[in-house]
mmCIF file of C-alpha atoms and ligand atoms in Angstrom:
data_model
loop_
_atom_site.group_PDB
_atom_site.id
_atom_site.type_symbol
_atom_site.label_atom_id
_atom_site.label_comp_id
_atom_site.label_asym_id
_atom_site.label_seq_id
_atom_site.Cartn_x
_atom_site.Cartn_y
_atom_site.Cartn_z
ATOM 1 C CA MET A 1 0.035 -0.056 -0.037
ATOM 2 C CA THR A 2 1.559 3.452 -0.979
ATOM 3 C CA ASP A 3 -1.506 5.335 -0.314
ATOM 4 C CA ALA A 4 0.058 7.222 3.160
ATOM 5 C CA LYS A 5 2.792 8.415 0.749
ATOM 6 C CA ALA A 6 3.560 12.145 0.259
ATOM 7 C CA PRO A 7 2.798 13.370 -3.174
ATOM 8 C CA THR A 8 5.624 14.333 -5.618
ATOM 9 C CA ALA A 9 6.400 16.364 -8.455
ATOM 10 C CA THR A 10 9.023 14.079 -10.519
ATOM 11 C CA ALA A 11 10.890 15.429 -13.373
ATOM 12 C CA ASP A 12 10.645 12.909 -15.933
ATOM 13 C CA ALA A 13 6.976 13.477 -16.855
ATOM 14 C CA ASN A 14 7.590 16.385 -19.302
ATOM 15 C CA PRO A 15 10.991 16.371 -20.731
ATOM 16 C CA GLY A 16 12.251 19.770 -21.559
ATOM 17 C CA PHE A 17 9.995 21.479 -18.852
ATOM 18 C CA THR A 18 10.964 22.242 -15.385
ATOM 19 C CA PRO A 19 8.925 20.552 -12.947
ATOM 20 C CA ARG A 20 6.509 23.002 -11.510
ATOM 21 C CA VAL A 21 3.371 22.744 -9.207
ATOM 22 C CA PHE A 22 0.311 24.804 -9.203
ATOM 23 C CA SER A 23 -3.375 24.381 -7.843
ATOM 24 C CA GLY A 24 -6.102 26.476 -6.652
ATOM 25 C CA ILE A 25 -9.512 26.398 -4.476
ATOM 26 C CA GLN A 26 -12.428 28.631 -5.087
ATOM 27 C CA PRO A 27 -13.144 31.287 -2.546
ATOM 28 C CA SER A 28 -16.647 30.296 -2.697
ATOM 29 C CA GLY A 29 -17.543 29.281 0.886
ATOM 30 C CA GLY A 30 -15.700 27.945 3.904
ATOM 31 C CA LEU A 31 -13.120 25.330 3.665
ATOM 32 C CA THR A 32 -13.960 21.715 4.492
ATOM 33 C CA LEU A 33 -12.301 18.774 5.498
ATOM 34 C CA GLY A 34 -12.186 17.600 1.860
ATOM 35 C CA ASN A 35 -10.326 20.341 0.723
ATOM 36 C CA TYR A 36 -7.886 20.134 3.415
ATOM 37 C CA LEU A 37 -7.294 16.294 2.981
ATOM 38 C CA GLY A 38 -7.940 16.302 -0.766
ATOM 39 C CA ALA A 39 -5.878 19.570 -1.749
ATOM 40 C CA ILE A 40 -4.296 21.786 0.735
ATOM 41 C CA LYS A 41 -2.627 19.019 3.144
ATOM 42 C CA ARG A 42 -0.955 17.774 -0.120
ATOM 43 C CA PHE A 43 0.179 21.255 -1.232
ATOM 44 C CA VAL A 44 1.918 21.587 2.060
ATOM 45 C CA GLU A 45 3.626 18.169 1.467
ATOM 46 C CA MET A 46 4.698 19.285 -2.219
ATOM 47 C CA GLN A 47 6.329 22.536 -0.557
ATOM 48 C CA GLY A 48 10.085 23.099 -0.084
ATOM 49 C CA GLN A 49 10.832 19.735 -2.235
ATOM 50 C CA GLY A 50 13.055 21.744 -4.564
ATOM 51 C CA VAL A 51 10.181 22.190 -6.910
ATOM 52 C CA GLU A 52 8.384 25.634 -7.394
ATOM 53 C CA THR A 53 5.101 25.687 -5.744
ATOM 54 C CA ILE A 54 2.257 28.265 -6.967
ATOM 55 C CA TYR A 55 -0.892 28.041 -4.900
ATOM 56 C CA CYS A 56 -4.017 30.411 -5.914
ATOM 57 C CA MET A 57 -7.113 31.623 -4.714
ATOM 58 C CA VAL A 58 -9.305 31.436 -7.792
ATOM 59 C CA ASP A 59 -11.404 34.300 -7.249
ATOM 60 C CA MET A 60 -12.386 34.684 -11.046
ATOM 61 C CA HIS A 61 -13.826 31.189 -11.094
ATOM 62 C CA ALA A 62 -15.843 31.645 -7.821
ATOM 63 C CA ILE A 63 -17.710 34.532 -9.809
ATOM 64 C CA THR A 64 -19.085 31.995 -12.227
ATOM 65 C CA VAL A 65 -22.045 31.710 -9.860
ATOM 66 C CA TRP A 66 -23.183 34.556 -8.100
ATOM 67 C CA GLN A 67 -21.027 35.956 -5.273
ATOM 68 C CA ASP A 68 -21.942 38.763 -2.599
ATOM 69 C CA PRO A 69 -18.881 41.044 -2.814
ATOM 70 C CA GLU A 70 -18.213 41.444 0.628
ATOM 71 C CA ALA A 71 -18.614 37.739 1.297
ATOM 72 C CA LEU A 72 -16.188 36.938 -1.667
ATOM 73 C CA ARG A 73 -13.594 39.622 -0.406
ATOM 74 C CA ARG A 74 -14.124 37.798 3.471
ATOM 75 C CA GLN A 75 -13.769 34.318 1.697
ATOM 76 C CA THR A 76 -10.693 34.973 -0.106
ATOM 77 C CA ARG A 77 -8.859 36.232 3.176
ATOM 78 C CA GLU A 78 -10.250 33.320 4.886
ATOM 79 C CA LEU A 79 -9.131 30.854 2.336
ATOM 80 C CA ALA A 80 -5.592 32.579 2.581
ATOM 81 C CA ALA A 81 -5.755 32.188 6.368
ATOM 82 C CA GLY A 82 -6.467 28.424 5.713
ATOM 83 C CA TYR A 83 -3.591 28.229 3.442
ATOM 84 C CA LEU A 84 -1.307 29.832 6.062
ATOM 85 C CA ALA A 85 -2.640 28.091 9.053
ATOM 86 C CA ALA A 86 -2.280 24.672 7.614
ATOM 87 C CA GLY A 87 1.524 25.144 6.799
ATOM 88 C CA LEU A 88 1.907 26.857 3.611
ATOM 89 C CA ASP A 89 4.969 29.400 3.751
ATOM 90 C CA PRO A 90 5.148 32.614 1.535
ATOM 91 C CA THR A 91 8.673 32.364 1.444
ATOM 92 C CA LYS A 92 8.554 28.909 0.143
ATOM 93 C CA SER A 93 5.163 28.835 -2.110
ATOM 94 C CA ILE A 94 4.033 31.553 -4.208
ATOM 95 C CA LEU A 95 0.550 32.426 -2.581
ATOM 96 C CA PHE A 96 -1.887 34.883 -4.400
ATOM 97 C CA ASN A 97 -5.403 35.609 -5.607
ATOM 98 C CA GLN A 98 -6.101 34.821 -9.389
ATOM 99 C CA SER A 99 -7.675 38.500 -10.297
ATOM 100 C CA GLN A 100 -4.372 40.130 -9.290
ATOM 101 C CA VAL A 101 -2.354 38.597 -12.141
ATOM 102 C CA SER A 102 -4.356 39.405 -15.097
ATOM 103 C CA ALA A 103 -2.402 36.760 -17.413
ATOM 104 C CA HIS A 104 -4.825 34.147 -16.292
ATOM 105 C CA ALA A 105 -7.627 36.077 -18.107
ATOM 106 C CA GLU A 106 -5.552 36.897 -20.954
ATOM 107 C CA LEU A 107 -4.424 33.330 -21.357
ATOM 108 C CA GLY A 108 -7.985 32.259 -20.736
ATOM 109 C CA TRP A 109 -9.307 34.168 -23.596
ATOM 110 C CA ILE A 110 -6.822 32.783 -26.102
ATOM 111 C CA PHE A 111 -8.076 29.220 -24.689
ATOM 112 C CA ASN A 112 -11.724 30.051 -25.208
ATOM 113 C CA CYS A 113 -10.674 30.386 -28.797
ATOM 114 C CA VAL A 114 -8.578 26.964 -28.936
ATOM 115 C CA ALA A 115 -11.043 24.658 -26.756
ATOM 116 C CA ARG A 116 -14.286 23.443 -28.593
ATOM 117 C CA MET A 117 -17.807 23.751 -27.354
ATOM 118 C CA GLY A 118 -17.995 20.213 -27.541
ATOM 119 C CA TRP A 119 -15.321 19.407 -25.261
ATOM 120 C CA MET A 120 -16.751 21.836 -22.577
ATOM 121 C CA ASN A 121 -20.123 20.124 -22.890
ATOM 122 C CA ARG A 122 -18.780 16.864 -21.720
ATOM 123 C CA MET A 123 -17.558 18.035 -18.392
ATOM 124 C CA THR A 124 -19.245 16.098 -15.592
ATOM 125 C CA GLN A 125 -19.269 19.368 -13.514
ATOM 126 C CA TRP A 126 -20.868 21.171 -15.864
ATOM 127 C CA LYS A 127 -23.389 18.837 -16.395
ATOM 128 C CA ASP A 128 -23.811 17.832 -12.613
ATOM 129 C CA LYS A 129 -24.603 21.766 -11.958
ATOM 130 C CA THR A 130 -26.769 22.742 -15.138
ATOM 131 C CA SER A 131 -29.081 19.550 -15.496
ATOM 132 C CA GLY A 132 -32.000 20.142 -17.668
ATOM 133 C CA LYS A 133 -33.016 23.941 -18.638
ATOM 134 C CA ASP A 134 -30.636 25.004 -15.901
ATOM 135 C CA ALA A 135 -28.053 25.401 -18.535
ATOM 136 C CA GLU A 136 -29.941 28.427 -20.199
ATOM 137 C CA LYS A 137 -29.583 30.155 -16.844
ATOM 138 C CA ALA A 138 -25.903 29.527 -16.097
ATOM 139 C CA SER A 139 -23.411 31.987 -16.816
ATOM 140 C CA LEU A 140 -21.234 31.759 -19.965
ATOM 141 C CA GLY A 141 -18.137 31.945 -17.357
ATOM 142 C CA LEU A 142 -19.402 28.546 -15.712
ATOM 143 C CA PHE A 143 -19.634 26.898 -19.089
ATOM 144 C CA ALA A 144 -16.174 28.421 -20.071
ATOM 145 C CA TYR A 145 -14.588 27.312 -16.623
ATOM 146 C CA PRO A 146 -12.181 24.693 -17.544
ATOM 147 C CA SER A 147 -10.876 26.744 -20.053
ATOM 148 C CA LEU A 148 -9.859 29.445 -17.341
ATOM 149 C CA MET A 149 -8.492 26.730 -15.169
ATOM 150 C CA ALA A 150 -6.395 25.089 -18.202
ATOM 151 C CA ALA A 151 -4.946 28.972 -18.219
ATOM 152 C CA ASP A 152 -4.357 28.889 -14.705
ATOM 153 C CA ILE A 153 -1.994 25.913 -14.898
ATOM 154 C CA LEU A 154 -0.229 26.548 -18.621
ATOM 155 C CA VAL A 155 0.510 30.454 -17.806
ATOM 156 C CA TYR A 156 2.917 28.743 -15.681
ATOM 157 C CA HIS A 157 4.023 25.999 -17.596
ATOM 158 C CA ALA A 158 2.793 23.982 -14.640
ATOM 159 C CA THR A 159 3.850 20.122 -14.730
ATOM 160 C CA HIS A 160 1.943 18.942 -11.908
ATOM 161 C CA VAL A 161 -1.280 19.718 -10.154
ATOM 162 C CA PRO A 162 -2.348 18.311 -7.013
ATOM 163 C CA VAL A 163 -6.216 18.083 -6.694
ATOM 164 C CA GLY A 164 -9.082 16.053 -5.468
ATOM 165 C CA GLU A 165 -10.423 13.053 -7.765
ATOM 166 C CA ASP A 166 -13.358 15.533 -8.653
ATOM 167 C CA GLN A 167 -10.823 17.687 -10.650
ATOM 168 C CA LYS A 168 -9.212 14.801 -12.795
ATOM 169 C CA GLN A 169 -11.300 15.620 -16.154
ATOM 170 C CA HIS A 170 -10.563 19.308 -15.990
ATOM 171 C CA VAL A 171 -6.606 18.755 -15.584
ATOM 172 C CA GLU A 172 -7.318 15.871 -18.446
ATOM 173 C CA LEU A 173 -9.034 18.847 -20.517
ATOM 174 C CA THR A 174 -6.146 20.963 -19.766
ATOM 175 C CA ARG A 175 -3.819 18.716 -21.764
ATOM 176 C CA ASP A 176 -6.078 18.643 -24.640
ATOM 177 C CA ILE A 177 -6.135 22.421 -24.962
ATOM 178 C CA ALA A 178 -2.134 22.380 -24.723
ATOM 179 C CA ALA A 179 -1.898 19.697 -27.353
ATOM 180 C CA LYS A 180 -4.283 21.339 -29.738
ATOM 181 C CA PHE A 181 -2.421 24.603 -29.123
ATOM 182 C CA ASN A 182 0.770 23.003 -29.935
ATOM 183 C CA HIS A 183 -0.436 21.176 -32.929
ATOM 184 C CA ASP A 184 -2.316 24.221 -34.417
ATOM 185 C CA PHE A 185 0.658 26.468 -34.189
ATOM 186 C CA LYS A 186 2.928 23.763 -34.763
ATOM 187 C CA VAL A 187 5.277 24.481 -31.433
ATOM 188 C CA ASP A 188 6.145 22.285 -28.393
ATOM 189 C CA PHE A 189 5.208 25.339 -26.274
ATOM 190 C CA PHE A 190 2.805 24.316 -23.344
ATOM 191 C CA PRO A 191 3.737 20.757 -21.436
ATOM 192 C CA MET A 192 1.100 17.848 -20.663
ATOM 193 C CA THR A 193 0.406 18.500 -17.166
ATOM 194 C CA ASN A 194 -0.127 15.703 -14.733
ATOM 195 C CA PRO A 195 -2.851 15.545 -12.253
ATOM 196 C CA VAL A 196 -1.489 14.503 -8.833
ATOM 197 C CA ILE A 197 -4.304 12.552 -7.265
ATOM 198 C CA GLU A 198 -2.395 10.743 -4.436
ATOM 199 C CA GLY A 199 -2.881 10.212 -0.615
ATOM 200 C CA ALA A 200 -5.692 8.441 1.252
ATOM 201 C CA ALA A 201 -8.400 11.081 0.918
ATOM 202 C CA THR A 202 -8.509 12.007 -2.807
ATOM 203 C CA ARG A 203 -12.470 12.017 -2.444
ATOM 204 C CA VAL A 204 -13.891 12.835 1.071
ATOM 205 C CA MET A 205 -17.447 11.955 1.389
ATOM 206 C CA SER A 206 -20.319 13.688 3.036
ATOM 207 C CA LEU A 207 -21.085 12.425 6.901
ATOM 208 C CA ARG A 208 -24.541 12.017 6.066
ATOM 209 C CA ASP A 209 -24.495 9.865 2.751
ATOM 210 C CA GLY A 210 -21.332 8.003 2.004
ATOM 211 C CA THR A 211 -22.109 8.210 -1.947
ATOM 212 C CA LYS A 212 -21.970 12.021 -1.929
ATOM 213 C CA LYS A 213 -18.848 14.045 -1.859
ATOM 214 C CA MET A 214 -18.319 16.133 1.349
ATOM 215 C CA SER A 215 -18.909 19.654 -0.208
ATOM 216 C CA LYS A 216 -18.789 23.292 1.047
ATOM 217 C CA SER A 217 -22.176 23.795 -0.681
ATOM 218 C CA ASP A 218 -24.089 20.661 1.026
ATOM 219 C CA PRO A 219 -27.306 22.414 2.733
ATOM 220 C CA SER A 220 -26.558 20.153 5.582
ATOM 221 C CA ASP A 221 -23.929 21.654 7.693
ATOM 222 C CA ALA A 222 -23.630 18.346 9.470
ATOM 223 C CA ALA A 223 -22.434 16.597 6.277
ATOM 224 C CA ARG A 224 -19.340 18.175 6.555
ATOM 225 C CA ILE A 225 -16.444 19.444 8.736
ATOM 226 C CA ASN A 226 -15.529 22.988 8.171
ATOM 227 C CA LEU A 227 -11.836 24.054 9.105
ATOM 228 C CA THR A 228 -13.463 26.735 11.180
ATOM 229 C CA ASP A 229 -15.559 24.411 13.358
ATOM 230 C CA ASP A 230 -14.281 24.205 16.751
ATOM 231 C CA ALA A 231 -13.251 21.048 18.744
ATOM 232 C CA ASP A 232 -16.740 20.568 20.112
ATOM 233 C CA THR A 233 -18.558 20.658 16.799
ATOM 234 C CA ILE A 234 -16.048 18.630 15.029
ATOM 235 C CA ALA A 235 -16.576 15.911 17.693
ATOM 236 C CA LYS A 236 -20.099 16.151 17.829
ATOM 237 C CA LYS A 237 -20.328 16.113 13.605
ATOM 238 C CA ILE A 238 -18.199 12.599 14.010
ATOM 239 C CA LYS A 239 -20.154 11.028 16.673
ATOM 240 C CA LYS A 240 -23.359 11.621 14.542
ATOM 241 C CA ALA A 241 -21.833 10.632 11.199
ATOM 242 C CA LYS A 242 -23.919 8.107 9.498
ATOM 243 C CA THR A 243 -22.681 4.430 9.815
ATOM 244 C CA ASP A 244 -23.903 1.090 10.459
ATOM 245 C CA ALA A 245 -24.057 -1.742 13.035
ATOM 246 C CA GLU A 246 -21.233 -4.129 11.500
ATOM 247 C CA PRO A 247 -17.843 -4.002 13.178
ATOM 248 C CA LEU A 248 -14.970 -3.040 11.308
ATOM 249 C CA PRO A 249 -13.394 -5.806 9.013
ATOM 250 C CA GLU A 250 -9.722 -6.895 8.445
ATOM 251 C CA SER A 251 -9.213 -5.633 4.999
ATOM 252 C CA PHE A 252 -10.383 -2.395 3.354
ATOM 253 C CA GLU A 253 -11.690 -4.349 0.296
ATOM 254 C CA ALA A 254 -14.401 -6.031 2.496
ATOM 255 C CA LEU A 255 -15.783 -2.484 2.986
ATOM 256 C CA ALA A 256 -16.845 -2.042 -0.598
ATOM 257 C CA ASP A 257 -20.494 -1.915 0.157
ATOM 258 C CA ARG A 258 -20.351 0.240 3.218
ATOM 259 C CA PRO A 259 -19.724 3.477 1.959
ATOM 260 C CA GLU A 260 -19.852 5.711 5.177
ATOM 261 C CA ALA A 261 -17.494 3.078 6.947
ATOM 262 C CA LYS A 262 -15.394 3.278 4.352
ATOM 263 C CA ASN A 263 -15.300 6.919 4.134
ATOM 264 C CA LEU A 264 -14.543 7.199 8.120
ATOM 265 C CA VAL A 265 -11.767 4.594 7.969
ATOM 266 C CA ASN A 266 -10.488 6.806 4.670
ATOM 267 C CA ILE A 267 -10.468 10.151 6.776
ATOM 268 C CA TYR A 268 -8.772 8.159 9.820
ATOM 269 C CA ALA A 269 -6.077 6.944 7.460
ATOM 270 C CA ALA A 270 -5.375 10.466 5.860
ATOM 271 C CA LEU A 271 -5.302 12.372 9.016
ATOM 272 C CA ALA A 272 -2.997 9.792 10.710
ATOM 273 C CA GLY A 273 -0.895 9.233 7.672
ATOM 274 C CA MET A 274 -1.418 5.573 7.879
ATOM 275 C CA THR A 275 -2.378 3.033 5.270
ATOM 276 C CA LYS A 276 -5.973 2.173 5.591
ATOM 277 C CA ASP A 277 -5.215 -1.507 5.974
ATOM 278 C CA ALA A 278 -2.950 -0.368 8.914
ATOM 279 C CA VAL A 279 -5.993 1.232 10.471
ATOM 280 C CA LEU A 280 -8.211 -1.682 9.961
ATOM 281 C CA ALA A 281 -5.421 -3.771 11.578
ATOM 282 C CA GLU A 282 -5.829 -1.530 14.620
ATOM 283 C CA PHE A 283 -9.750 -1.543 14.686
ATOM 284 C CA ALA A 284 -10.801 -5.142 13.300
ATOM 285 C CA GLY A 285 -13.532 -6.562 14.940
ATOM 286 C CA GLN A 286 -14.423 -3.305 16.938
ATOM 287 C CA GLY A 287 -17.776 -1.236 16.222
ATOM 288 C CA PHE A 288 -18.076 2.431 15.662
ATOM 289 C CA GLY A 289 -18.797 3.052 19.369
ATOM 290 C CA ALA A 290 -15.102 2.363 19.671
ATOM 291 C CA PHE A 291 -14.028 3.759 16.619
ATOM 292 C CA LYS A 292 -15.763 7.177 16.413
ATOM 293 C CA PRO A 293 -14.215 8.857 19.739
ATOM 294 C CA LYS A 294 -10.837 7.616 18.363
ATOM 295 C CA LEU A 295 -11.500 9.288 15.052
ATOM 296 C CA ALA A 296 -12.876 12.436 17.011
ATOM 297 C CA ASP A 297 -9.772 12.839 18.914
ATOM 298 C CA LEU A 298 -7.697 12.529 15.836
ATOM 299 C CA ALA A 299 -9.597 15.085 14.054
ATOM 300 C CA VAL A 300 -9.728 17.510 16.701
ATOM 301 C CA ALA A 301 -6.055 17.154 17.179
ATOM 302 C CA SER A 302 -5.318 17.715 13.741
ATOM 303 C CA LEU A 303 -7.613 20.717 13.099
ATOM 304 C CA ALA A 304 -8.099 22.793 15.991
ATOM 305 C CA PRO A 305 -4.802 23.978 15.661
ATOM 306 C CA ILE A 306 -5.513 24.935 12.169
ATOM 307 C CA SER A 307 -8.854 26.847 13.096
ATOM 308 C CA THR A 308 -7.433 28.660 16.031
ATOM 309 C CA GLU A 309 -4.451 29.878 13.695
ATOM 310 C CA MET A 310 -6.860 30.946 11.197
ATOM 311 C CA SER A 311 -8.835 33.241 13.726
ATOM 312 C CA ARG A 312 -5.613 34.678 14.714
ATOM 313 C CA LEU A 313 -4.499 35.252 11.233
ATOM 314 C CA MET A 314 -8.130 36.659 10.204
ATOM 315 C CA GLN A 315 -7.604 39.304 12.766
ATOM 316 C CA ASP A 316 -5.206 41.262 10.591
ATOM 317 C CA PRO A 317 -6.366 41.110 7.079
ATOM 318 C CA ALA A 318 -4.167 43.868 5.840
ATOM 319 C CA GLU A 319 -1.226 41.389 6.594
ATOM 320 C CA ILE A 320 -3.290 38.853 4.189
ATOM 321 C CA ASP A 321 -3.426 41.422 1.556
ATOM 322 C CA ARG A 322 0.146 42.168 1.966
ATOM 323 C CA ILE A 323 1.231 38.425 1.460
ATOM 324 C CA LEU A 324 -1.358 38.143 -1.271
ATOM 325 C CA GLY A 325 0.116 41.292 -3.063
ATOM 326 C CA GLN A 326 3.823 39.943 -2.761
ATOM 327 C CA GLY A 327 2.823 36.728 -4.126
ATOM 328 C CA ALA A 328 0.931 38.242 -6.972
ATOM 329 C CA ASP A 329 4.216 40.148 -8.185
ATOM 330 C CA LYS A 330 6.084 36.725 -7.808
ATOM 331 C CA ALA A 331 3.312 34.990 -9.972
ATOM 332 C CA ASP A 332 3.295 37.722 -12.418
ATOM 333 C CA ALA A 333 6.905 37.763 -13.264
ATOM 334 C CA ILE A 334 6.769 34.061 -14.257
ATOM 335 C CA ALA A 335 3.242 34.389 -16.119
ATOM 336 C CA ARG A 336 3.586 37.685 -18.072
ATOM 337 C CA PRO A 337 6.716 36.304 -20.230
ATOM 338 C CA ILE A 338 5.206 33.014 -21.044
ATOM 339 C CA LEU A 339 1.831 35.114 -21.868
ATOM 340 C CA GLU A 340 3.901 37.317 -24.089
ATOM 341 C CA LYS A 341 5.557 34.448 -26.043
ATOM 342 C CA THR A 342 2.005 32.859 -26.436
ATOM 343 C CA TYR A 343 0.590 36.387 -27.959
ATOM 344 C CA ASP A 344 3.691 36.053 -30.094
ATOM 345 C CA ILE A 345 2.995 32.329 -31.429
ATOM 346 C CA VAL A 346 -0.414 33.415 -32.091
ATOM 347 C CA GLY A 347 0.434 36.438 -34.367
ATOM 348 C CA MET A 348 -0.342 39.418 -32.051
ATOM 349 C CA ILE A 349 1.574 42.625 -32.248
ATOM 350 C CA ARG A 350 2.860 43.762 -28.750
ATOM 351 C CA SER A 351 4.716 47.067 -29.815
ATOM 352 C CA ARG A 352 4.120 48.511 -26.439
ATOM 353 C CA ARG A 353 6.461 45.879 -24.619
HETATM 354 P P1 AMP B 401 -13.150 23.551 -4.556
HETATM 355 O O1 AMP B 401 -13.710 23.554 -3.123
HETATM 356 O O2 AMP B 401 -14.240 22.928 -5.408
HETATM 357 O O3 AMP B 401 -12.612 24.612 -5.046
HETATM 358 O O4 AMP B 401 -12.051 22.204 -4.507
HETATM 359 C C1 AMP B 401 -10.770 22.826 -4.135
HETATM 360 C C2 AMP B 401 -9.850 21.374 -3.992
HETATM 361 O O5 AMP B 401 -10.217 20.625 -3.005
HETATM 362 C C3 AMP B 401 -9.752 20.533 -5.319
HETATM 363 O O6 AMP B 401 -8.434 20.235 -5.631
HETATM 364 C C4 AMP B 401 -10.843 19.397 -5.085
HETATM 365 O O7 AMP B 401 -10.755 18.255 -6.064
HETATM 366 C C5 AMP B 401 -10.695 19.166 -3.628
HETATM 367 N N1 AMP B 401 -11.807 18.667 -2.746
HETATM 368 C C6 AMP B 401 -12.941 19.521 -2.683
HETATM 369 N N2 AMP B 401 -13.846 18.705 -2.117
HETATM 370 C C7 AMP B 401 -13.326 17.576 -1.763
HETATM 371 C C8 AMP B 401 -13.492 16.175 -1.118
HETATM 372 N N3 AMP B 401 -14.824 15.982 -0.685
HETATM 373 N N4 AMP B 401 -12.756 15.196 -1.134
HETATM 374 C C9 AMP B 401 -11.262 15.373 -1.630
HETATM 375 N N5 AMP B 401 -11.079 16.387 -2.392
HETATM 376 C C10 AMP B 401 -11.822 17.590 -2.562
HETATM 377 N N1 LIG B 402 -11.750 24.068 -10.500
HETATM 378 C C1 LIG B 402 -10.920 23.678 -9.133
HETATM 379 C C2 LIG B 402 -11.987 23.333 -8.009
HETATM 380 O O1 LIG B 402 -12.988 23.756 -8.058
HETATM 381 C C3 LIG B 402 -10.371 24.957 -8.919
HETATM 382 C C4 LIG B 402 -9.162 25.342 -9.658
HETATM 383 C C5 LIG B 402 -9.188 26.297 -10.592
HETATM 384 C C6 LIG B 402 -8.138 24.828 -10.128
HETATM 385 N N2 LIG B 402 -7.945 26.632 -11.349
HETATM 386 C C7 LIG B 402 -7.308 25.476 -10.964
HETATM 387 C C8 LIG B 402 -7.275 23.844 -9.200
HETATM 388 C C9 LIG B 402 -6.207 25.254 -11.381
HETATM 389 C C10 LIG B 402 -6.240 23.372 -10.114
HETATM 390 C C11 LIG B 402 -5.363 24.092 -10.842
HETATM 391 O O2 LIG B 402 -11.484 22.500 -7.096
#
């Protein structure tokens, strides 16, 4: 079992391109345990490994659905506080919000002209969000969302993108866009980016329904653990999580038809940095009455310090803005030359450079 291993960015995937890590999270609500285990914890593990790491708050993606302006500002700072509290270090990683680096939007437009309508129509996230006639009311930006995401990644020539399982299709589309651009313009300019979907919890499920993803937009707050939940709330939510009456088995395969049980074991493994089989070796034969309090203790021990640190950081929004501004300058310095070269490849005159 390799599932407790830290994710890595290896040099061999794209010969000719320097390995570089990019990822982003939408500031469209509070952070959940799913965001933490599926994304942020792994962002931290990839930091300081000799490969440049760039982590973004994708505010332009957030406005593809309505965001109250004040709430968006607060959520962007809260997401930045979450990044910092979880261990991202602005001296080791570039941290910024997307709208401050206009190269994202500019390359996004070029990619809107490379990507095809049919490709966007096939995105499961688009289909899920716009079933039936809802598509008529969706913003044009929501449809083009994956094209801007490809620009986020490729404007840095990023080779590795740590994400949760739900984003795999979007990263594959990023490769399709890169390949079509390279082919249309007869260049080898954009790398074939790899999604890095590793770790024990690339898909954390709802605490109320083990077949649904844990999401910041779930109407039931009991379905998720928020990084801003206090120790008491975390413990209560875990104790109330839906489970079954069977004891835990010896192997993970035996949990195939027990989605809720499987999810809790997964969460335990991810938080403890253990393999799922090692967790089961410890708890086999025990019921949830014994397992849940242990999981609650582990979750509180792992998450409460993050939530305390987030509240502390949120008391100084000017400091957060300063960090994001500095990150944006560094990001811009990498993105701008790649964007200028792209304009040149496409045939645009850039006489004011
Ligand atoms: P989002 O909140 O949709 O912007 O997602 C930000 C990152 O968190 C992406 O890499 C997602 O794949 C990841 N993520 C969100 N929810 C989950 C979940 N329930 N389990 C694992 N990863 C998740
Ligand atoms: N679509 C991602 C999500 O909802 C967020 C995102 C936007 C992203 N741009 C990105 C993730 C670039 C990785 C790389 O989770």
